[in-house]
GROMACS .gro file of C-alpha atoms in nm:
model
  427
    1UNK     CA    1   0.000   0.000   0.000
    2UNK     CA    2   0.106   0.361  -0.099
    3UNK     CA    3   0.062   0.681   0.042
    4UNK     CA    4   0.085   1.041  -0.122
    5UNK     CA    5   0.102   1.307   0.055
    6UNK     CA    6   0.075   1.704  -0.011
    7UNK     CA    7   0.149   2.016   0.140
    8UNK     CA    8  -0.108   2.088   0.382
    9UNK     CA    9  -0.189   2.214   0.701
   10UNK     CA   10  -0.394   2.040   1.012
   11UNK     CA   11  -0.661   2.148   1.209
   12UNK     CA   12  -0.917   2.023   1.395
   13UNK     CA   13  -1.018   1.758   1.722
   14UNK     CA   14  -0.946   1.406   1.735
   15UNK     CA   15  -0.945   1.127   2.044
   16UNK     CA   16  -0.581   0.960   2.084
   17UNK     CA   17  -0.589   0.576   1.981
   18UNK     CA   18  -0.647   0.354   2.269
   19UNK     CA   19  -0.256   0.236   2.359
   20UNK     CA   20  -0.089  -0.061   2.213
   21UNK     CA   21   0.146  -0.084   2.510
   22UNK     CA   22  -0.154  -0.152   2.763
   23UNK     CA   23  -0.351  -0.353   2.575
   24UNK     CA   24  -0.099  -0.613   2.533
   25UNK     CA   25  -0.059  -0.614   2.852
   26UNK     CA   26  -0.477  -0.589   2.986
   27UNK     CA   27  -0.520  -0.922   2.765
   28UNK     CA   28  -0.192  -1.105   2.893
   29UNK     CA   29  -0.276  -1.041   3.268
   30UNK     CA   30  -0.597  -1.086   3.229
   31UNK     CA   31  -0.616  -1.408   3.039
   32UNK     CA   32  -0.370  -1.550   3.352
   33UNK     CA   33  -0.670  -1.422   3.575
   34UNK     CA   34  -1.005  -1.615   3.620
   35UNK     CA   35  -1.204  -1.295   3.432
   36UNK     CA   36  -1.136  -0.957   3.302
   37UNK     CA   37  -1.364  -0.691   3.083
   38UNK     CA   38  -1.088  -0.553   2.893
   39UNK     CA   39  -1.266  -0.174   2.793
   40UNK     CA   40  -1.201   0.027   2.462
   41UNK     CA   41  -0.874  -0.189   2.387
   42UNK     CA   42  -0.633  -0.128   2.073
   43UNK     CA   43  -0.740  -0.350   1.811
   44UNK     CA   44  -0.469  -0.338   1.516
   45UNK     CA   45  -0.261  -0.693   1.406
   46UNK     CA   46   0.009  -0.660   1.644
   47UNK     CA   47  -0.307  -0.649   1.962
   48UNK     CA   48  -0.485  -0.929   1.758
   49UNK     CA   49  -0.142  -1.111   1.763
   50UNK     CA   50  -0.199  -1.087   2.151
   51UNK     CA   51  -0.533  -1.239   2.145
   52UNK     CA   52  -0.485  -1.519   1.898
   53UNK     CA   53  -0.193  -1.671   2.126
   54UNK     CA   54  -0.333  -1.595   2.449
   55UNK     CA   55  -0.689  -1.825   2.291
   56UNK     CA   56  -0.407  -2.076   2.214
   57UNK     CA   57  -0.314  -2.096   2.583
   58UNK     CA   58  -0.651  -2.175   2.693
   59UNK     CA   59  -0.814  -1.816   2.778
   60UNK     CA   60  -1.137  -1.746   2.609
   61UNK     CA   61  -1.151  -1.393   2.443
   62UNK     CA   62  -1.514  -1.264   2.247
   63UNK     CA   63  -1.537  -0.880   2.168
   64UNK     CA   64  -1.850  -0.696   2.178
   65UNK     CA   65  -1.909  -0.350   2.116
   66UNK     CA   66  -1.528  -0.282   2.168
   67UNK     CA   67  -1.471  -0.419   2.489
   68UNK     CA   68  -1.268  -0.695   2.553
   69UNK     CA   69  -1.412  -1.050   2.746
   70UNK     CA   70  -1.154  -1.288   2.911
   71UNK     CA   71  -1.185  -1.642   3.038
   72UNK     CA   72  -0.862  -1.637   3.193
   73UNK     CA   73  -0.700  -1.969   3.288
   74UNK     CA   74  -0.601  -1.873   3.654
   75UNK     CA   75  -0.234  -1.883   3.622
   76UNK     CA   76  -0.246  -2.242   3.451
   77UNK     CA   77  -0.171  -2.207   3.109
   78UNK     CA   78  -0.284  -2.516   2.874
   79UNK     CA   79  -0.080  -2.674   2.590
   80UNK     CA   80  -0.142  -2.513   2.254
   81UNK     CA   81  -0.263  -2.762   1.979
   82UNK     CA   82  -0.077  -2.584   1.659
   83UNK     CA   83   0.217  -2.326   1.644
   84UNK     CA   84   0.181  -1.990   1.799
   85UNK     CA   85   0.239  -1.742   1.516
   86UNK     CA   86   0.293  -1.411   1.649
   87UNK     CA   87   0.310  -1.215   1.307
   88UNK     CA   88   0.505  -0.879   1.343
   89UNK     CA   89   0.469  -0.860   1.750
   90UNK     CA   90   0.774  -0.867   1.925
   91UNK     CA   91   0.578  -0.789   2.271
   92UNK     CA   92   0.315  -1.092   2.154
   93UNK     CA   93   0.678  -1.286   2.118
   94UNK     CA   94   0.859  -1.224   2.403
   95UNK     CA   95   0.499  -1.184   2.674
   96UNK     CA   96   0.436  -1.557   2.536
   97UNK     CA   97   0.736  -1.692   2.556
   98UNK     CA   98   0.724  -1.634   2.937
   99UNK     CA   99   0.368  -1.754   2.972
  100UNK     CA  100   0.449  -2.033   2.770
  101UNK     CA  101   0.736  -2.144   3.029
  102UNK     CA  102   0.432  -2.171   3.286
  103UNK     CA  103   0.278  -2.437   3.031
  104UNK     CA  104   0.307  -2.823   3.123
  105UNK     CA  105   0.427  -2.961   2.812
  106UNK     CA  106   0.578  -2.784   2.467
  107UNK     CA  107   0.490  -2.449   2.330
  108UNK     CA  108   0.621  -2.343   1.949
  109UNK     CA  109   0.671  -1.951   1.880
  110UNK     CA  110   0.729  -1.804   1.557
  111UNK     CA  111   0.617  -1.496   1.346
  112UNK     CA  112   0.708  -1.351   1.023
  113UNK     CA  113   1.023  -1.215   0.832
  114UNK     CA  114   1.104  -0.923   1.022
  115UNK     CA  115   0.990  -1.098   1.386
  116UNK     CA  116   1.244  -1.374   1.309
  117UNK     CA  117   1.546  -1.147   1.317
  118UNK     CA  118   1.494  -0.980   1.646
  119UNK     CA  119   1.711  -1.098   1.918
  120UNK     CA  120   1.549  -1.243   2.218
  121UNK     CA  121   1.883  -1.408   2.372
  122UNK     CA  122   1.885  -1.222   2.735
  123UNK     CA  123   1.522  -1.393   2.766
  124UNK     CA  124   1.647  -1.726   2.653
  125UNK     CA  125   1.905  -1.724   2.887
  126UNK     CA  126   1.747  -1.628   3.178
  127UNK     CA  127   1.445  -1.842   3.119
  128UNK     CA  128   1.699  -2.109   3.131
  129UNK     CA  129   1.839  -2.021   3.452
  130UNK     CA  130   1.525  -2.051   3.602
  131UNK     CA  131   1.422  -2.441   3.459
  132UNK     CA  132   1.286  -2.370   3.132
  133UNK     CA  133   1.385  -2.520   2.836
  134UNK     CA  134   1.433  -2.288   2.504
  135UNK     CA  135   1.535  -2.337   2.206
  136UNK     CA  136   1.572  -2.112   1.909
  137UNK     CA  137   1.571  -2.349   1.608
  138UNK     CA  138   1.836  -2.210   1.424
  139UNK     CA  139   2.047  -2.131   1.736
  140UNK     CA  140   2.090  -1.765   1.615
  141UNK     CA  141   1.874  -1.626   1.942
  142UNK     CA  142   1.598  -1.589   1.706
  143UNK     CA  143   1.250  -1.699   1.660
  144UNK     CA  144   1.096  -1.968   1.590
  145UNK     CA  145   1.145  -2.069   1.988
  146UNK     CA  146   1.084  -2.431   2.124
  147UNK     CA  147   0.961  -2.386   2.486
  148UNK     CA  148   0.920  -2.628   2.737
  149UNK     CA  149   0.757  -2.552   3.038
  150UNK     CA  150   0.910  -2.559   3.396
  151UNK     CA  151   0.947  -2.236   3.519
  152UNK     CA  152   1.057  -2.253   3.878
  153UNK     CA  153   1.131  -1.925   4.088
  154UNK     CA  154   1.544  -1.838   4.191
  155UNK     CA  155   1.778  -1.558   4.189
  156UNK     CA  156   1.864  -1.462   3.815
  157UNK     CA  157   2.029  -1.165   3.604
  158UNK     CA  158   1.898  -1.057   3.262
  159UNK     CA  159   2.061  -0.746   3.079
  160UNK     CA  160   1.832  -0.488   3.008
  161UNK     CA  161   1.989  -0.298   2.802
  162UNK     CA  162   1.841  -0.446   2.468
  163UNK     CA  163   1.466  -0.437   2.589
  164UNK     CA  164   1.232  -0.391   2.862
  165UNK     CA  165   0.996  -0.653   2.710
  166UNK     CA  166   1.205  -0.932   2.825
  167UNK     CA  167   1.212  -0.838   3.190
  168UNK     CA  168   0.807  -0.723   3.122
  169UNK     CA  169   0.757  -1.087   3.062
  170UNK     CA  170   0.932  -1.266   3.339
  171UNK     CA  171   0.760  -0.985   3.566
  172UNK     CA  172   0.427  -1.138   3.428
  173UNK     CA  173   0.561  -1.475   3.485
  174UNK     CA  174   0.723  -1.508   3.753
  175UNK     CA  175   0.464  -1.431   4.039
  176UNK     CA  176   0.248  -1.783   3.867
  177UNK     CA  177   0.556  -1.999   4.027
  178UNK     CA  178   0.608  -2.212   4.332
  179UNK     CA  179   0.914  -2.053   4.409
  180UNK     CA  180   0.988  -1.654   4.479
  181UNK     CA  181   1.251  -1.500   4.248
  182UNK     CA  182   1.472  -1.201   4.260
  183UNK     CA  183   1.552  -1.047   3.871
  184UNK     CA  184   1.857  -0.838   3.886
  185UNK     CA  185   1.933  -0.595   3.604
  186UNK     CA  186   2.183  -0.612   3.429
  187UNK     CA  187   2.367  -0.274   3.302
  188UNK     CA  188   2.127   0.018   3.206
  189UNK     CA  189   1.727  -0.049   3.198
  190UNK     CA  190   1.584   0.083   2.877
  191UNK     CA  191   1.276   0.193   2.819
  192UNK     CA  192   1.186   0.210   3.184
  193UNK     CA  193   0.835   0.344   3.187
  194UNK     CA  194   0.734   0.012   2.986
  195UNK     CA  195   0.837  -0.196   3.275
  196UNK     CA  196   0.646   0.042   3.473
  197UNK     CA  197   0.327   0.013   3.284
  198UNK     CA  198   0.316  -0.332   3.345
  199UNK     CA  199   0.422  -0.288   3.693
  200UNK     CA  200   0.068  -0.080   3.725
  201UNK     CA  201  -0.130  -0.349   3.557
  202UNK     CA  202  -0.026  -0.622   3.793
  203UNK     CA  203  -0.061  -0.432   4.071
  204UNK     CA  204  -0.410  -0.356   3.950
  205UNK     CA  205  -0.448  -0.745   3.926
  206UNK     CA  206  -0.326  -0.784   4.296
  207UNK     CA  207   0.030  -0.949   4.205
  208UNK     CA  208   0.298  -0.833   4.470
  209UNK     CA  209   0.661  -0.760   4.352
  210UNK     CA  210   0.895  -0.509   4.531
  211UNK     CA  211   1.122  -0.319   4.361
  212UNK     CA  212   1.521  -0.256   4.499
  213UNK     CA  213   1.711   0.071   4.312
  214UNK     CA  214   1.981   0.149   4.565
  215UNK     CA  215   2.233   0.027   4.315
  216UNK     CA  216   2.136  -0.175   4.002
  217UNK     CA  217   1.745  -0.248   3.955
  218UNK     CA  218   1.653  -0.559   4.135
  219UNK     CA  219   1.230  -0.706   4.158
  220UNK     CA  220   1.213  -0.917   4.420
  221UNK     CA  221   0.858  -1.177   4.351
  222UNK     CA  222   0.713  -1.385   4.610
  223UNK     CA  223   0.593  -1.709   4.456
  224UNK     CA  224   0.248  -1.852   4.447
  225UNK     CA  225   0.022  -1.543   4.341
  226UNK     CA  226  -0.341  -1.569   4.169
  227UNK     CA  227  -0.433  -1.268   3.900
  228UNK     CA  228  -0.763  -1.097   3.938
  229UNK     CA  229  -0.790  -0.831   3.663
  230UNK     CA  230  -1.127  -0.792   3.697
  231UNK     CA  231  -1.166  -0.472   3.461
  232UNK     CA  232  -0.935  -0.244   3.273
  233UNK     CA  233  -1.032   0.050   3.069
  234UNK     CA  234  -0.739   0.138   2.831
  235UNK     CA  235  -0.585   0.470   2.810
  236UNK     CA  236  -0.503   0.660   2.535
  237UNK     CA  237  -0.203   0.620   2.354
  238UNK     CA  238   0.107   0.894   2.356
  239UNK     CA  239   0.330   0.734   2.082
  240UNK     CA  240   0.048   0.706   1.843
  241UNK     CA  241  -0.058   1.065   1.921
  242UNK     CA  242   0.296   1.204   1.867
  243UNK     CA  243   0.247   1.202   1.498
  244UNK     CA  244  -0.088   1.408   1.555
  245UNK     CA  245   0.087   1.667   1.784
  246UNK     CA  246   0.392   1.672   1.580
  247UNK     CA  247   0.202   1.749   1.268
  248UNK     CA  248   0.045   2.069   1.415
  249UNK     CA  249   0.362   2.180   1.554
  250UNK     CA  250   0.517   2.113   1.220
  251UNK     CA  251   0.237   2.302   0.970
  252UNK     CA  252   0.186   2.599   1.222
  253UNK     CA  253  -0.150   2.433   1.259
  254UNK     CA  254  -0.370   2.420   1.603
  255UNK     CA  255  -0.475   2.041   1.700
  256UNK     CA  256  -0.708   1.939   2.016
  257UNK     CA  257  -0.622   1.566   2.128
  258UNK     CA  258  -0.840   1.379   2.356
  259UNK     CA  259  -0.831   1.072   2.599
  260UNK     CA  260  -0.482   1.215   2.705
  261UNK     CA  261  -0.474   1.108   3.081
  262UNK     CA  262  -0.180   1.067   3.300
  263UNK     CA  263  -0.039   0.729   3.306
  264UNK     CA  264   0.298   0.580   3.316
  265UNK     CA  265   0.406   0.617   2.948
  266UNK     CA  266   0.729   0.703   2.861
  267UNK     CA  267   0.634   0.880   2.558
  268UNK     CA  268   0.439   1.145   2.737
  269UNK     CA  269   0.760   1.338   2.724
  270UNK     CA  270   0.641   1.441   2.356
  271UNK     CA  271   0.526   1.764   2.553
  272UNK     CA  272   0.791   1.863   2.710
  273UNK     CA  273   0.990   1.796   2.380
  274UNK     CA  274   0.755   1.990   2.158
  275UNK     CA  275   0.780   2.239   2.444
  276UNK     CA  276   1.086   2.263   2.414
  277UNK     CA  277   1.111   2.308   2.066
  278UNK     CA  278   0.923   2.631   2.152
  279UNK     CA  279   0.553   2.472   2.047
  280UNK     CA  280   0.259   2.611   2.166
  281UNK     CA  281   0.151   2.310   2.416
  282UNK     CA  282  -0.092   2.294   2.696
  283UNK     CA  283  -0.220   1.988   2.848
  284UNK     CA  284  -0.588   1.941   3.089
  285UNK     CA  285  -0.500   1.655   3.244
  286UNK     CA  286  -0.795   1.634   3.475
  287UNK     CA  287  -0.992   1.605   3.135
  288UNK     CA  288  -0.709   1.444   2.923
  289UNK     CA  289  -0.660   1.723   2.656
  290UNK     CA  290  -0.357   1.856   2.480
  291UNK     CA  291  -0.350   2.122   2.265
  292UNK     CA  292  -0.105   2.204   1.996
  293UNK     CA  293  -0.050   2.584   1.856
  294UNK     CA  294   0.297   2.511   1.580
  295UNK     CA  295   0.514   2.781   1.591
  296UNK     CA  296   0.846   2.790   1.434
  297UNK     CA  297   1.047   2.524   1.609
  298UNK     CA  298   1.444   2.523   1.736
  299UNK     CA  299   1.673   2.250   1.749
  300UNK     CA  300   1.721   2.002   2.038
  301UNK     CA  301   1.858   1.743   2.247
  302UNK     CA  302   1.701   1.431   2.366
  303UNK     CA  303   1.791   1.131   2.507
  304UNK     CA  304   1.605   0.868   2.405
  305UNK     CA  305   1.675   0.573   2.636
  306UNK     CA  306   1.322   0.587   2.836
  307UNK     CA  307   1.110   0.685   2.492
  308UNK     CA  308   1.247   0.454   2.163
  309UNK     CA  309   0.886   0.523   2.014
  310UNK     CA  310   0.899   0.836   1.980
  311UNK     CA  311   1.232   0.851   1.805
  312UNK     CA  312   1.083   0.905   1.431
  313UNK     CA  313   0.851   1.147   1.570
  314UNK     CA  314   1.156   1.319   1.711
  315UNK     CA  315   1.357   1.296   1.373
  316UNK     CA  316   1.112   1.433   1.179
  317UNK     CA  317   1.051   1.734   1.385
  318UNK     CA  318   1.460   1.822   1.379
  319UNK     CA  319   1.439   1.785   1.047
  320UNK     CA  320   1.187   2.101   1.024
  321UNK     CA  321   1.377   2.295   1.312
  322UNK     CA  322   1.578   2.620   1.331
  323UNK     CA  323   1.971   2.443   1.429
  324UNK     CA  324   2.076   2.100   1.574
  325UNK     CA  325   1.830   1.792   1.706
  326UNK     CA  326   2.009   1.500   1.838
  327UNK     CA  327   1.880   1.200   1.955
  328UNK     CA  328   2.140   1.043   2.148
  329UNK     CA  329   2.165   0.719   2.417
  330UNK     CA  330   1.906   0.549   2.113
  331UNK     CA  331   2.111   0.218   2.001
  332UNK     CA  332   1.803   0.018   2.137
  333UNK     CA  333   1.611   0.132   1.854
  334UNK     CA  334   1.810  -0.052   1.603
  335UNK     CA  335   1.622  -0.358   1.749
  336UNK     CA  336   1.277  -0.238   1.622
  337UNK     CA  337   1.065  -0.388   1.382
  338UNK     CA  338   1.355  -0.246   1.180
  339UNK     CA  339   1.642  -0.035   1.267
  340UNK     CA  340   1.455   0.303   1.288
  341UNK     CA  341   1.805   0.478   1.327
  342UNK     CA  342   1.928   0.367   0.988
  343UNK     CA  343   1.591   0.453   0.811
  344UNK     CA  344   1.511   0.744   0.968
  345UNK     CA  345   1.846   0.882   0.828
  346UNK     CA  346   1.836   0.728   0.480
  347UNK     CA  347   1.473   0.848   0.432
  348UNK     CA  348   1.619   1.186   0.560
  349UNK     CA  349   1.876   1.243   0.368
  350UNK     CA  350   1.661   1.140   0.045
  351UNK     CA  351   1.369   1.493   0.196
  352UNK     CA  352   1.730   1.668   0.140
  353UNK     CA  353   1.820   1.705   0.518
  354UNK     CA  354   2.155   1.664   0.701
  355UNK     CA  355   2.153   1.391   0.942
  356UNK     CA  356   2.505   1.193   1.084
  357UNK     CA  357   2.382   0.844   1.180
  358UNK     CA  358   2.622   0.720   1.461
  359UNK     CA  359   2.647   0.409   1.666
  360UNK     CA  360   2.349   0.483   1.911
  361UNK     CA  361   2.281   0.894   1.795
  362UNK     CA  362   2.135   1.061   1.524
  363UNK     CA  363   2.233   1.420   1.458
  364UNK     CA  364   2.016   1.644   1.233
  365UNK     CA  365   2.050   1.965   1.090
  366UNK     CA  366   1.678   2.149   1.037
  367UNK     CA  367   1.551   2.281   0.673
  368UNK     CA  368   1.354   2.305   0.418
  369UNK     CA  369   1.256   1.946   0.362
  370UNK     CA  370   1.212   1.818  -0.035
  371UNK     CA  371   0.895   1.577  -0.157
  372UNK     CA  372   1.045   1.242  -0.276
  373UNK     CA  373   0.941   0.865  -0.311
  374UNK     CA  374   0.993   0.713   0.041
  375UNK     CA  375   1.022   0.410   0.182
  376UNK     CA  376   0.847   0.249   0.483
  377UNK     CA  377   1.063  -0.020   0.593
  378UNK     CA  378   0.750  -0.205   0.651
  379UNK     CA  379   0.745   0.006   0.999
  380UNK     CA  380   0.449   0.130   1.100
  381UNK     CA  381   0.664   0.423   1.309
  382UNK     CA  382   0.863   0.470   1.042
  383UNK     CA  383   0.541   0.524   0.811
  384UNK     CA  384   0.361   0.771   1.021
  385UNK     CA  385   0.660   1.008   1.025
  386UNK     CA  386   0.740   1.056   0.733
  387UNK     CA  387   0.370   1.085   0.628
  388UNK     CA  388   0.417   1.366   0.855
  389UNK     CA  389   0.683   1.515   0.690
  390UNK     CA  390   0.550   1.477   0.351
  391UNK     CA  391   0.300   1.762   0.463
  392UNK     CA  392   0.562   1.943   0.511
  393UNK     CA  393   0.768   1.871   0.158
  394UNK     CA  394   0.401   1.806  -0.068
  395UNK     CA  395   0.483   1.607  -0.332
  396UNK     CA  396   0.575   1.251  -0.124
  397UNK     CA  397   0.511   0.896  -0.124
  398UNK     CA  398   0.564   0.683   0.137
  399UNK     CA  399   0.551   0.256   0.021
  400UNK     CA  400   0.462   0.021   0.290
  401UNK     CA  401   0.217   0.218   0.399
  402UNK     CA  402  -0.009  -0.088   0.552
  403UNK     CA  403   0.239  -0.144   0.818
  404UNK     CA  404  -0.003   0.103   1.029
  405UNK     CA  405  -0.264  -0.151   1.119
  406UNK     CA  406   0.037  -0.280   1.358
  407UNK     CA  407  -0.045  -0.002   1.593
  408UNK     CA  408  -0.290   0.231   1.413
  409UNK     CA  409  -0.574   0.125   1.185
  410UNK     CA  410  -0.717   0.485   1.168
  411UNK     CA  411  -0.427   0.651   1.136
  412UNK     CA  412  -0.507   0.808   0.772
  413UNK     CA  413  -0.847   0.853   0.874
  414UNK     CA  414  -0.774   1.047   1.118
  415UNK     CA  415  -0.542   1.262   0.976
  416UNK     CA  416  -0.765   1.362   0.704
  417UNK     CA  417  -1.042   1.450   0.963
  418UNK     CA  418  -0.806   1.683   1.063
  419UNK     CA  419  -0.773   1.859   0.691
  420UNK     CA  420  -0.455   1.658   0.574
  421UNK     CA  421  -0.431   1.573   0.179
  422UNK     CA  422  -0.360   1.207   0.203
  423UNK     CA  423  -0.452   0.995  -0.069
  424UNK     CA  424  -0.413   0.609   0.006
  425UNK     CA  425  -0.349   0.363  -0.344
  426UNK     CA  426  -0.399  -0.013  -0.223
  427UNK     CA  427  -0.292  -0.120  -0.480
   0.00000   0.00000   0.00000
């Protein structure tokens, strides 16, 4: 599918996608509980991916009228009768390889192309230490995964420096065993506010686990815990909004976002970025609004280790801004769906802006941005920036332009509410 994109500004209201982030994690927890109403969830294929394995594991999951209802399988996975295929979801991967360690017999994870190349060693390893067996097929640390239950609580170490998802996971896990566990972290913990998110869930869902941070990161987990996520009402989601917020601040445009409540995303530091980039911003949080007045925007500098999401967003508003944006502390990102570095600066450089790609940094020097032919990377992050961008340029294409329905379906729908001239070829 193919986008093309001209110069336009945005204007207008529009409610934030539910976010992809909680939902994955609303329909894990609450398929280990006995029931959960899971209310206005994210459904898009990587969500979906969620559901379809969690089924597979013995919880029973029927929408109606948007809301989510579970069967959990208190805590006791079963044995899934066919493959689990995962598609593009590395959180579907890594959340059920965890679960599936809880299973009494043999669990098989794969997914497709671009799933099968992302590492998932440090939760391999780990998994092992604790009495699982795992096996990546072709020993590479990759997908397709052989699991076989066995999980049994101890003290362990897991380096979480490549991605919070693994460590999400064994939190999930971990509480389900006979045995209490202590997880020490290993190095720097990216993408924090993820773990925290599904700290909050749990919690929500009764589980106990204390956290230790007087040196390195340490979640101690008494054993023998029941789940009882009775009902969860998702939040809206900050990374999808970025692109919204970023487009008004990008067009010298005025956007109203809704369902923007306080939570423990990481990527809610899109405000104080577009803040600081000397955009108009206020934020109601009592009523979960943020409003967007675009200005002419200055270069800045952002570390990204807390908010890899919102990298693309990021790019794509340096590459509009008066000086130097530089996204620095960012390898993780590499480990994406693709690596967003590398494309972000290729697809860049081709809108006719200066950008130094670097080991874990991207360095961009603001201008006048050029239409062009662009490609996706089959990203759906990757996609919605430089859609953004192209209303900047006019005149641009973006390929790959399906990849949305990973995260969000209504994505082009909802930009055009807003006024933007985006014409979608299926074809």
């Amino acid at each position: 599918m193919r986008v093309k994109i001209s110069r336009t500004s945005v204007e207008g209201e529009v409610f934030a996608p539910p976010s992809k982030s909680y939902t994955h994690r609303a329909i894990t927890i609450g398929s280990l509980s006995e029931k959960c109403v899971v209310r206005r969830p994210l459904i898009s294929e990587d969500t979906k991916a969620t559901i379809r394995a969690c089924k597979m594991l013995g919880a029973q999951i029927n929408e109606e009228k948007g809301d989510l209802f579970i069967e959990g399988v208190k805590g006791k996975p079963h044995i899934p009768e066919d493959v689990i295929d995962v598609g593009n979801s590395g959180t579907t991967l890594r959340f059920m390889t965890a679960v599936a360690s809880l299973v009494d017999g043999v669990s098989i994870l794969t997914g497709d192309n671009s799933l099968r190349t992302r590492p998932n060693g440090p939760l391999i390893e780990v998994l092992r230490d604790l009495g699982v067996e795992v096996i990546s097929t072709l020993n590479n640390g990759c997908a397709p995964l052989v699991v076989k239950g066995g999980l049994k609580g101890a003290i362990a170490k897991i380096d979480g420096s490549i991605s919070s998802q693994f460590i999400s996971a064994l939190l999930i896990a971990c509480p389900l065993t006979r045995q209490s566990t202590t997880l020490s972290i290993k190095g720097e913990l990216r993408s924090k506010p993820y773990v925290n998110v599904t700290l909050e869930i749990l919690r929500k869902a009764g589980a106990e686990i204390f956290e230790d941070s007087n040196h390195n990161i340490k979640f101690i987990i008494p054993p023998n815990q029941n789940y009882n996520l009775r009902d969860y009402l998702v939040p809206g989601d900050f990374s999808s909004a970025s692109y919204l917020l970023a487009a008004a601040a990008m067009t010298s445009s005025r956007v109203v976002v809704k369902n923007m409540f306080p939570s423990q995303q990481g990527d809610m530091a899109i405000i104080d970025i577009l803040k600081q980039m000397g955009a108009g911003v206020s934020w109601d949080k009592e009523n979960g609004v943020v409003t967007v007045n675009g200005h002419d925007l200055k270069g800045v500098r952002v570390d990204a280790a807390a908010t890899p999401d919102l990298v693309p967003t990021i790019a794509v508003l340096g590459a509009v801004a008066e000086g130097q944006t530089v996204i620095e502390n960012a390898e993780h990102v590499r480990y994406k769906e693709t690596d967003r570095l590398h494309a972000m600066a290729v697809e860049l450089k081709k809108m006719g802006v200066s950008v130094k790609e670097d080991q874990d940094q991207l360095t961009i020097k603001g201008g006048k941005l050029k239409g062009g032919d662009l490609h996706g990377w089959h990203d759906h992050r990757i996609v919605m920036a430089l859609t953004i961008a192209g209303m900047v340029a006019g005149d641009t294409t973006v390929d790959t332009a399906e990849s949305i329905f990973i995260s969000y379906p209504n994505f082009f729908d909802d930009v055009r509410s807003l006024g933007a001239d985006v014409v979608v070829n299926k074809q």
